[in-house]
C-alpha cells in the first residue's frame, strides 16, 4: 500500500492501483487470446494469467478478474468478448475509462492498416484539394501480422466448378479467362469467416469482382445477401 496508481512498479499496492502498464499488458493479452480463439488456435488462459502474474506480482486470479472487467466493457459496447470470461461489472469508477481507452487503442492497432486508411480516404474525399497531392515516391514500409483462416481448397474449387463460369450473383459470364484457362470468378463467404461463418459450400458462392465488391462495400449489400439466400437453394443462412 501507499504507492501511487501511476507508480507501475511491481510492488505497487494491489487492487486499488493498477498501473497503465499492467492494464495495457492485460488488455494486450486479452486481445491476443481473442484473436487466437477467432482463428481456432489453441489458447491457454491459465498460462497467460501466470505469465502476467510473474511479471507484475499480482495473483493470476486478479488478472482473470481484470479480463472479466474487459469483457464487461466490450459487452457494454455490444462487442464480442472471450468465452469463459463472463463480464464482471464491478470495475472501479476510475479504472473503467482507462480500460475503455486502452481497449479502443488496442483494437484500433489491429484494424489500423485497413480501416484507418479508408476512413482517411473518406475525409479527403470530403475536401478534395484543387492540386494533386505529392504522394510519396518511396512509401515507407510497415510490418504487420495478419491473422487469417485456413480455408478448404476443395470447397473453393467445387463452388467455382458448379458456377459453370457464371457469376452466381448477377448471372453474367466471368469477365475474363485466367492464365490457367479458367473463367475468373471470386469466392465469397455469405457470412464472413471473421464473424463466425463456415467454410462450406452452403455459405460460399462464386461471383464476379463487381458483385464481390458490392457485397462487401455496397449500400445495398444487405438486400443482395437476402436475395442470394432466396434464389440460390444451396445457400443456408448462418
Ligand atoms: Zn456478378
Ligand atoms: Zn467476399
Tab-separated table of C-alpha atoms in Angstrom, residues 3-6 13-20 23 66 69 73 89-102:
chain	number	residue	atom	x	y	z
A	3	UNK	CA	2.088	3.674	-3.871
A	4	UNK	CA	0.514	5.955	-6.429
A	5	UNK	CA	-1.705	4.448	-9.123
A	6	UNK	CA	0.736	5.506	-11.805
A	13	UNK	CA	-0.332	-1.565	-3.975
A	14	UNK	CA	-2.836	-4.214	-5.012
A	15	UNK	CA	-6.424	-3.966	-6.266
A	16	UNK	CA	-6.669	-0.210	-5.770
A	17	UNK	CA	-3.896	0.764	-8.110
A	18	UNK	CA	-3.339	-0.884	-11.422
A	19	UNK	CA	-0.646	0.885	-13.385
A	20	UNK	CA	-1.187	1.755	-17.029
A	23	UNK	CA	-3.746	-2.644	-17.664
A	66	UNK	CA	-9.476	-7.922	-14.753
A	69	UNK	CA	-13.858	-6.464	-16.461
A	73	UNK	CA	-16.597	-3.066	-21.216
A	89	UNK	CA	-19.188	-5.343	-13.953
A	90	UNK	CA	-17.750	-4.186	-10.670
A	91	UNK	CA	-14.985	-2.111	-12.180
A	92	UNK	CA	-13.592	0.771	-10.192
A	93	UNK	CA	-15.092	4.033	-11.437
A	94	UNK	CA	-11.622	5.364	-12.117
A	95	UNK	CA	-10.411	2.218	-13.845
A	96	UNK	CA	-13.262	1.757	-16.341
A	97	UNK	CA	-12.400	4.791	-18.517
A	98	UNK	CA	-8.751	3.765	-18.512
A	99	UNK	CA	-9.661	0.250	-19.649
A	100	UNK	CA	-12.003	1.679	-22.298
A	101	UNK	CA	-9.327	3.985	-23.650
A	102	UNK	CA	-6.607	1.337	-23.773
